[in-house]
């Protein structure tokens, strides 16, 4: 049931996003579009409540409950950036908005971009870790929580990967090729 709800939340996220942007730009109803976009967090609240009820009713915590916490964390950490990304593209394509800003390719600006990205992923992972820990405490000592702790470990690894990627752009910044040195 939890996995089905996670899938339903993901589908609903994209449906609400598409509907919100369609109302905002195609139908010229920006307030209705905004209202639809603001419904997105309700999906995570529903998933959180259903997961908590499932655990309260005696379900053994397993990978599905961990996946629900991770999904919520990722939506918190990456959802706004995803909506902003889609909004810029739809505004440009259908409403005459400016072209979307492309991420910088070189130097310090690229490193800053990578650290911001790592920050969003870190936020997502920290929220997931906190929700997983809350589930562990909620279940208490009588439940098997190994699968939830495994999800926490995966989130720590994911944070590490993002920090290494961002750090590599800081320590070894990509430089623009100069036209005089055989550049194309």
PDB file of C-alpha atoms in Angstrom:
ATOM      1  CA  UNK A   1       0.000   0.000   0.000  1.00  0.00           C
ATOM      2  CA  UNK A   2       2.806   2.442   0.894  1.00  0.00           C
ATOM      3  CA  UNK A   3       4.636   1.905  -2.403  1.00  0.00           C
ATOM      4  CA  UNK A   4       1.399   2.458  -4.321  1.00  0.00           C
ATOM      5  CA  UNK A   5       0.844   5.691  -2.407  1.00  0.00           C
ATOM      6  CA  UNK A   6       4.403   6.844  -3.145  1.00  0.00           C
ATOM      7  CA  UNK A   7       3.825   6.197  -6.849  1.00  0.00           C
ATOM      8  CA  UNK A   8       0.468   7.996  -6.667  1.00  0.00           C
ATOM      9  CA  UNK A   9       2.140  10.979  -4.952  1.00  0.00           C
ATOM     10  CA  UNK A  10       4.816  11.135  -7.639  1.00  0.00           C
ATOM     11  CA  UNK A  11       2.244  10.995 -10.433  1.00  0.00           C
ATOM     12  CA  UNK A  12       0.102  13.587  -8.635  1.00  0.00           C
ATOM     13  CA  UNK A  13       3.159  15.839  -8.228  1.00  0.00           C
ATOM     14  CA  UNK A  14       3.696  15.940 -11.991  1.00  0.00           C
ATOM     15  CA  UNK A  15      -0.030  16.247 -12.738  1.00  0.00           C
ATOM     16  CA  UNK A  16      -0.361  19.179 -10.323  1.00  0.00           C
ATOM     17  CA  UNK A  17       2.769  20.752 -11.777  1.00  0.00           C
ATOM     18  CA  UNK A  18       1.499  20.420 -15.344  1.00  0.00           C
ATOM     19  CA  UNK A  19      -1.986  21.632 -14.406  1.00  0.00           C
ATOM     20  CA  UNK A  20      -0.619  24.547 -12.394  1.00  0.00           C
ATOM     21  CA  UNK A  21       1.617  25.679 -15.229  1.00  0.00           C
ATOM     22  CA  UNK A  22      -1.142  25.164 -17.806  1.00  0.00           C
ATOM     23  CA  UNK A  23      -3.551  27.328 -15.820  1.00  0.00           C
ATOM     24  CA  UNK A  24      -0.837  29.877 -15.180  1.00  0.00           C
ATOM     25  CA  UNK A  25       0.395  30.300 -18.744  1.00  0.00           C
ATOM     26  CA  UNK A  26      -1.906  28.666 -21.267  1.00  0.00           C
ATOM     27  CA  UNK A  27      -5.254  29.586 -19.723  1.00  0.00           C
ATOM     28  CA  UNK A  28      -4.001  32.909 -18.318  1.00  0.00           C
ATOM     29  CA  UNK A  29      -5.317  32.117 -14.833  1.00  0.00           C
ATOM     30  CA  UNK A  30      -2.234  32.721 -12.677  1.00  0.00           C
ATOM     31  CA  UNK A  31      -4.034  32.564  -9.310  1.00  0.00           C
ATOM     32  CA  UNK A  32      -5.613  29.206 -10.125  1.00  0.00           C
ATOM     33  CA  UNK A  33      -2.243  27.951 -11.329  1.00  0.00           C
ATOM     34  CA  UNK A  34      -0.593  29.133  -8.132  1.00  0.00           C
ATOM     35  CA  UNK A  35      -3.302  27.464  -6.047  1.00  0.00           C
ATOM     36  CA  UNK A  36      -2.651  24.175  -7.838  1.00  0.00           C
ATOM     37  CA  UNK A  37       1.093  24.498  -7.300  1.00  0.00           C
ATOM     38  CA  UNK A  38       0.536  25.238  -3.615  1.00  0.00           C
ATOM     39  CA  UNK A  39      -1.378  21.941  -3.296  1.00  0.00           C
ATOM     40  CA  UNK A  40       1.854  20.035  -3.906  1.00  0.00           C
ATOM     41  CA  UNK A  41       2.926  19.908  -0.221  1.00  0.00           C
ATOM     42  CA  UNK A  42      -0.405  18.306   0.683  1.00  0.00           C
ATOM     43  CA  UNK A  43       0.762  15.178  -1.133  1.00  0.00           C
ATOM     44  CA  UNK A  44       3.652  14.778   1.299  1.00  0.00           C
ATOM     45  CA  UNK A  45       1.397  15.411   4.288  1.00  0.00           C
ATOM     46  CA  UNK A  46      -0.933  12.620   3.127  1.00  0.00           C
ATOM     47  CA  UNK A  47       2.002  10.246   2.590  1.00  0.00           C
ATOM     48  CA  UNK A  48       3.440  11.120   6.005  1.00  0.00           C
ATOM     49  CA  UNK A  49       0.122  10.571   7.795  1.00  0.00           C
ATOM     50  CA  UNK A  50      -0.612   7.275   6.025  1.00  0.00           C
ATOM     51  CA  UNK A  51       2.899   5.993   6.786  1.00  0.00           C
ATOM     52  CA  UNK A  52       2.560   6.969  10.460  1.00  0.00           C
ATOM     53  CA  UNK A  53      -0.845   5.273  10.685  1.00  0.00           C
ATOM     54  CA  UNK A  54       0.563   2.141   9.050  1.00  0.00           C
ATOM     55  CA  UNK A  55       3.355   2.001  11.641  1.00  0.00           C
ATOM     56  CA  UNK A  56       0.933   2.783  14.486  1.00  0.00           C
ATOM     57  CA  UNK A  57      -1.284  -0.099  13.407  1.00  0.00           C
ATOM     58  CA  UNK A  58       1.598  -2.474  13.974  1.00  0.00           C
ATOM     59  CA  UNK A  59       3.215  -2.765  10.571  1.00  0.00           C
ATOM     60  CA  UNK A  60       6.813  -3.894  10.793  1.00  0.00           C
ATOM     61  CA  UNK A  61       9.033  -1.038   9.563  1.00  0.00           C
ATOM     62  CA  UNK A  62      10.665  -2.032   6.302  1.00  0.00           C
ATOM     63  CA  UNK A  63      12.108  -0.576   3.110  1.00  0.00           C
ATOM     64  CA  UNK A  64       8.702   0.817   2.069  1.00  0.00           C
ATOM     65  CA  UNK A  65       8.470   3.047   5.131  1.00  0.00           C
ATOM     66  CA  UNK A  66      12.049   4.132   4.528  1.00  0.00           C
ATOM     67  CA  UNK A  67      11.269   4.904   0.906  1.00  0.00           C
ATOM     68  CA  UNK A  68       8.321   7.059   2.015  1.00  0.00           C
ATOM     69  CA  UNK A  69      10.597   9.093   4.295  1.00  0.00           C
ATOM     70  CA  UNK A  70      13.178   9.471   1.536  1.00  0.00           C
ATOM     71  CA  UNK A  71      10.495  10.535  -0.968  1.00  0.00           C
ATOM     72  CA  UNK A  72       9.229  13.203   1.426  1.00  0.00           C
ATOM     73  CA  UNK A  73      12.777  14.407   2.092  1.00  0.00           C
ATOM     74  CA  UNK A  74      13.578  14.649  -1.587  1.00  0.00           C
ATOM     75  CA  UNK A  75      10.384  16.533  -2.289  1.00  0.00           C
ATOM     76  CA  UNK A  76      11.226  19.021   0.466  1.00  0.00           C
ATOM     77  CA  UNK A  77      14.815  19.444  -0.719  1.00  0.00           C
ATOM     78  CA  UNK A  78      14.367  19.305  -4.486  1.00  0.00           C
ATOM     79  CA  UNK A  79      10.679  20.045  -5.153  1.00  0.00           C
ATOM     80  CA  UNK A  80      10.949  23.832  -5.239  1.00  0.00           C
ATOM     81  CA  UNK A  81      13.934  23.727  -7.597  1.00  0.00           C
ATOM     82  CA  UNK A  82      12.046  21.340  -9.888  1.00  0.00           C
ATOM     83  CA  UNK A  83       8.991  23.596  -9.975  1.00  0.00           C
ATOM     84  CA  UNK A  84      11.160  26.667 -10.618  1.00  0.00           C
ATOM     85  CA  UNK A  85      12.998  24.845 -13.410  1.00  0.00           C
ATOM     86  CA  UNK A  86       9.738  23.797 -15.107  1.00  0.00           C
ATOM     87  CA  UNK A  87       8.140  27.218 -14.593  1.00  0.00           C
ATOM     88  CA  UNK A  88      11.018  29.008 -16.353  1.00  0.00           C
ATOM     89  CA  UNK A  89      10.805  26.694 -19.350  1.00  0.00           C
ATOM     90  CA  UNK A  90       7.015  26.875 -19.706  1.00  0.00           C
ATOM     91  CA  UNK A  91       7.048  30.667 -19.270  1.00  0.00           C
ATOM     92  CA  UNK A  92       9.632  30.947 -22.039  1.00  0.00           C
ATOM     93  CA  UNK A  93       7.916  28.499 -24.384  1.00  0.00           C
ATOM     94  CA  UNK A  94       4.296  29.562 -23.976  1.00  0.00           C
ATOM     95  CA  UNK A  95       4.217  33.018 -22.410  1.00  0.00           C
ATOM     96  CA  UNK A  96       7.051  34.894 -24.081  1.00  0.00           C
ATOM     97  CA  UNK A  97       9.196  34.840 -20.970  1.00  0.00           C
ATOM     98  CA  UNK A  98      12.954  35.175 -21.067  1.00  0.00           C
ATOM     99  CA  UNK A  99      15.029  32.124 -21.939  1.00  0.00           C
ATOM    100  CA  UNK A 100      15.809  29.989 -18.899  1.00  0.00           C
ATOM    101  CA  UNK A 101      19.092  30.789 -17.243  1.00  0.00           C
ATOM    102  CA  UNK A 102      21.640  28.092 -17.964  1.00  0.00           C
ATOM    103  CA  UNK A 103      23.994  27.045 -15.203  1.00  0.00           C
ATOM    104  CA  UNK A 104      27.488  28.476 -15.504  1.00  0.00           C
ATOM    105  CA  UNK A 105      30.055  26.227 -17.133  1.00  0.00           C
ATOM    106  CA  UNK A 106      33.336  27.488 -15.753  1.00  0.00           C
ATOM    107  CA  UNK A 107      35.243  28.761 -12.767  1.00  0.00           C
ATOM    108  CA  UNK A 108      33.980  30.046  -9.466  1.00  0.00           C
ATOM    109  CA  UNK A 109      30.427  30.547 -10.736  1.00  0.00           C
ATOM    110  CA  UNK A 110      30.217  26.840 -11.600  1.00  0.00           C
ATOM    111  CA  UNK A 111      31.577  25.897  -8.177  1.00  0.00           C
ATOM    112  CA  UNK A 112      28.951  28.069  -6.485  1.00  0.00           C
ATOM    113  CA  UNK A 113      26.247  26.438  -8.619  1.00  0.00           C
ATOM    114  CA  UNK A 114      27.480  22.968  -7.621  1.00  0.00           C
ATOM    115  CA  UNK A 115      27.522  23.900  -3.911  1.00  0.00           C
ATOM    116  CA  UNK A 116      23.932  25.163  -4.183  1.00  0.00           C
ATOM    117  CA  UNK A 117      22.943  21.888  -5.827  1.00  0.00           C
ATOM    118  CA  UNK A 118      24.772  19.943  -3.123  1.00  0.00           C
ATOM    119  CA  UNK A 119      22.946  22.047  -0.518  1.00  0.00           C
ATOM    120  CA  UNK A 120      19.561  21.083  -1.959  1.00  0.00           C
ATOM    121  CA  UNK A 121      20.511  17.391  -2.013  1.00  0.00           C
ATOM    122  CA  UNK A 122      21.898  17.665   1.515  1.00  0.00           C
ATOM    123  CA  UNK A 123      18.661  19.247   2.714  1.00  0.00           C
ATOM    124  CA  UNK A 124      16.720  16.420   1.085  1.00  0.00           C
ATOM    125  CA  UNK A 125      18.891  13.808   2.777  1.00  0.00           C
ATOM    126  CA  UNK A 126      18.812  15.512   6.187  1.00  0.00           C
ATOM    127  CA  UNK A 127      15.012  15.727   6.105  1.00  0.00           C
ATOM    128  CA  UNK A 128      14.868  12.043   5.133  1.00  0.00           C
ATOM    129  CA  UNK A 129      17.301  11.109   7.924  1.00  0.00           C
ATOM    130  CA  UNK A 130      15.219  13.075  10.448  1.00  0.00           C
ATOM    131  CA  UNK A 131      11.982  11.416   9.318  1.00  0.00           C
ATOM    132  CA  UNK A 132      13.639   8.008   9.437  1.00  0.00           C
ATOM    133  CA  UNK A 133      14.895   8.715  12.956  1.00  0.00           C
ATOM    134  CA  UNK A 134      11.415   9.848  13.996  1.00  0.00           C
ATOM    135  CA  UNK A 135      10.042   6.562  12.639  1.00  0.00           C
ATOM    136  CA  UNK A 136      12.689   4.622  14.577  1.00  0.00           C
ATOM    137  CA  UNK A 137      11.731   6.409  17.801  1.00  0.00           C
ATOM    138  CA  UNK A 138       8.030   5.994  16.988  1.00  0.00           C
ATOM    139  CA  UNK A 139       8.362   2.245  16.590  1.00  0.00           C
ATOM    140  CA  UNK A 140      10.476   2.016  19.737  1.00  0.00           C
ATOM    141  CA  UNK A 141      12.682  -0.807  20.939  1.00  0.00           C
ATOM    142  CA  UNK A 142      10.216  -3.592  20.180  1.00  0.00           C
ATOM    143  CA  UNK A 143      10.294  -3.146  16.382  1.00  0.00           C
ATOM    144  CA  UNK A 144      12.922  -4.163  13.853  1.00  0.00           C
ATOM    145  CA  UNK A 145      14.360  -0.905  12.530  1.00  0.00           C
ATOM    146  CA  UNK A 146      17.370  -2.178  10.575  1.00  0.00           C
ATOM    147  CA  UNK A 147      15.859  -1.291   7.203  1.00  0.00           C
ATOM    148  CA  UNK A 148      15.213   2.285   8.352  1.00  0.00           C
ATOM    149  CA  UNK A 149      18.797   2.600   9.598  1.00  0.00           C
ATOM    150  CA  UNK A 150      20.000   1.274   6.225  1.00  0.00           C
ATOM    151  CA  UNK A 151      18.125   4.120   4.505  1.00  0.00           C
ATOM    152  CA  UNK A 152      19.831   6.576   6.867  1.00  0.00           C
ATOM    153  CA  UNK A 153      23.229   5.187   5.860  1.00  0.00           C
ATOM    154  CA  UNK A 154      22.348   5.585   2.182  1.00  0.00           C
ATOM    155  CA  UNK A 155      21.427   9.218   2.782  1.00  0.00           C
ATOM    156  CA  UNK A 156      24.777   9.889   4.469  1.00  0.00           C
ATOM    157  CA  UNK A 157      26.560   8.340   1.472  1.00  0.00           C
ATOM    158  CA  UNK A 158      24.488  10.524  -0.871  1.00  0.00           C
ATOM    159  CA  UNK A 159      25.474  13.636   1.090  1.00  0.00           C
ATOM    160  CA  UNK A 160      29.106  12.580   0.789  1.00  0.00           C
ATOM    161  CA  UNK A 161      28.842  12.081  -2.968  1.00  0.00           C
ATOM    162  CA  UNK A 162      27.333  15.549  -3.420  1.00  0.00           C
ATOM    163  CA  UNK A 163      30.000  17.182  -1.264  1.00  0.00           C
ATOM    164  CA  UNK A 164      32.760  15.422  -3.233  1.00  0.00           C
ATOM    165  CA  UNK A 165      31.250  16.585  -6.545  1.00  0.00           C
ATOM    166  CA  UNK A 166      30.894  20.183  -5.360  1.00  0.00           C
ATOM    167  CA  UNK A 167      34.343  20.103  -3.794  1.00  0.00           C
ATOM    168  CA  UNK A 168      35.870  18.877  -7.040  1.00  0.00           C
ATOM    169  CA  UNK A 169      34.524  21.948  -8.834  1.00  0.00           C
ATOM    170  CA  UNK A 170      36.058  24.118  -6.129  1.00  0.00           C
ATOM    171  CA  UNK A 171      39.470  22.436  -6.079  1.00  0.00           C
ATOM    172  CA  UNK A 172      39.700  21.727  -9.803  1.00  0.00           C
ATOM    173  CA  UNK A 173      37.623  24.396 -11.556  1.00  0.00           C
ATOM    174  CA  UNK A 174      36.898  23.806 -15.202  1.00  0.00           C
ATOM    175  CA  UNK A 175      38.421  26.547 -17.287  1.00  0.00           C
ATOM    176  CA  UNK A 176      37.196  27.873 -20.579  1.00  0.00           C
ATOM    177  CA  UNK A 177      39.415  26.947 -23.492  1.00  0.00           C
ATOM    178  CA  UNK A 178      41.121  29.889 -25.089  1.00  0.00           C
ATOM    179  CA  UNK A 179      40.592  30.278 -28.852  1.00  0.00           C
ATOM    180  CA  UNK A 180      44.339  30.527 -29.556  1.00  0.00           C
ATOM    181  CA  UNK A 181      45.224  27.103 -28.121  1.00  0.00           C
ATOM    182  CA  UNK A 182      43.573  24.808 -30.628  1.00  0.00           C
ATOM    183  CA  UNK A 183      40.044  25.404 -29.391  1.00  0.00           C
ATOM    184  CA  UNK A 184      37.226  24.687 -31.758  1.00  0.00           C
TER     185      UNK A 184
END
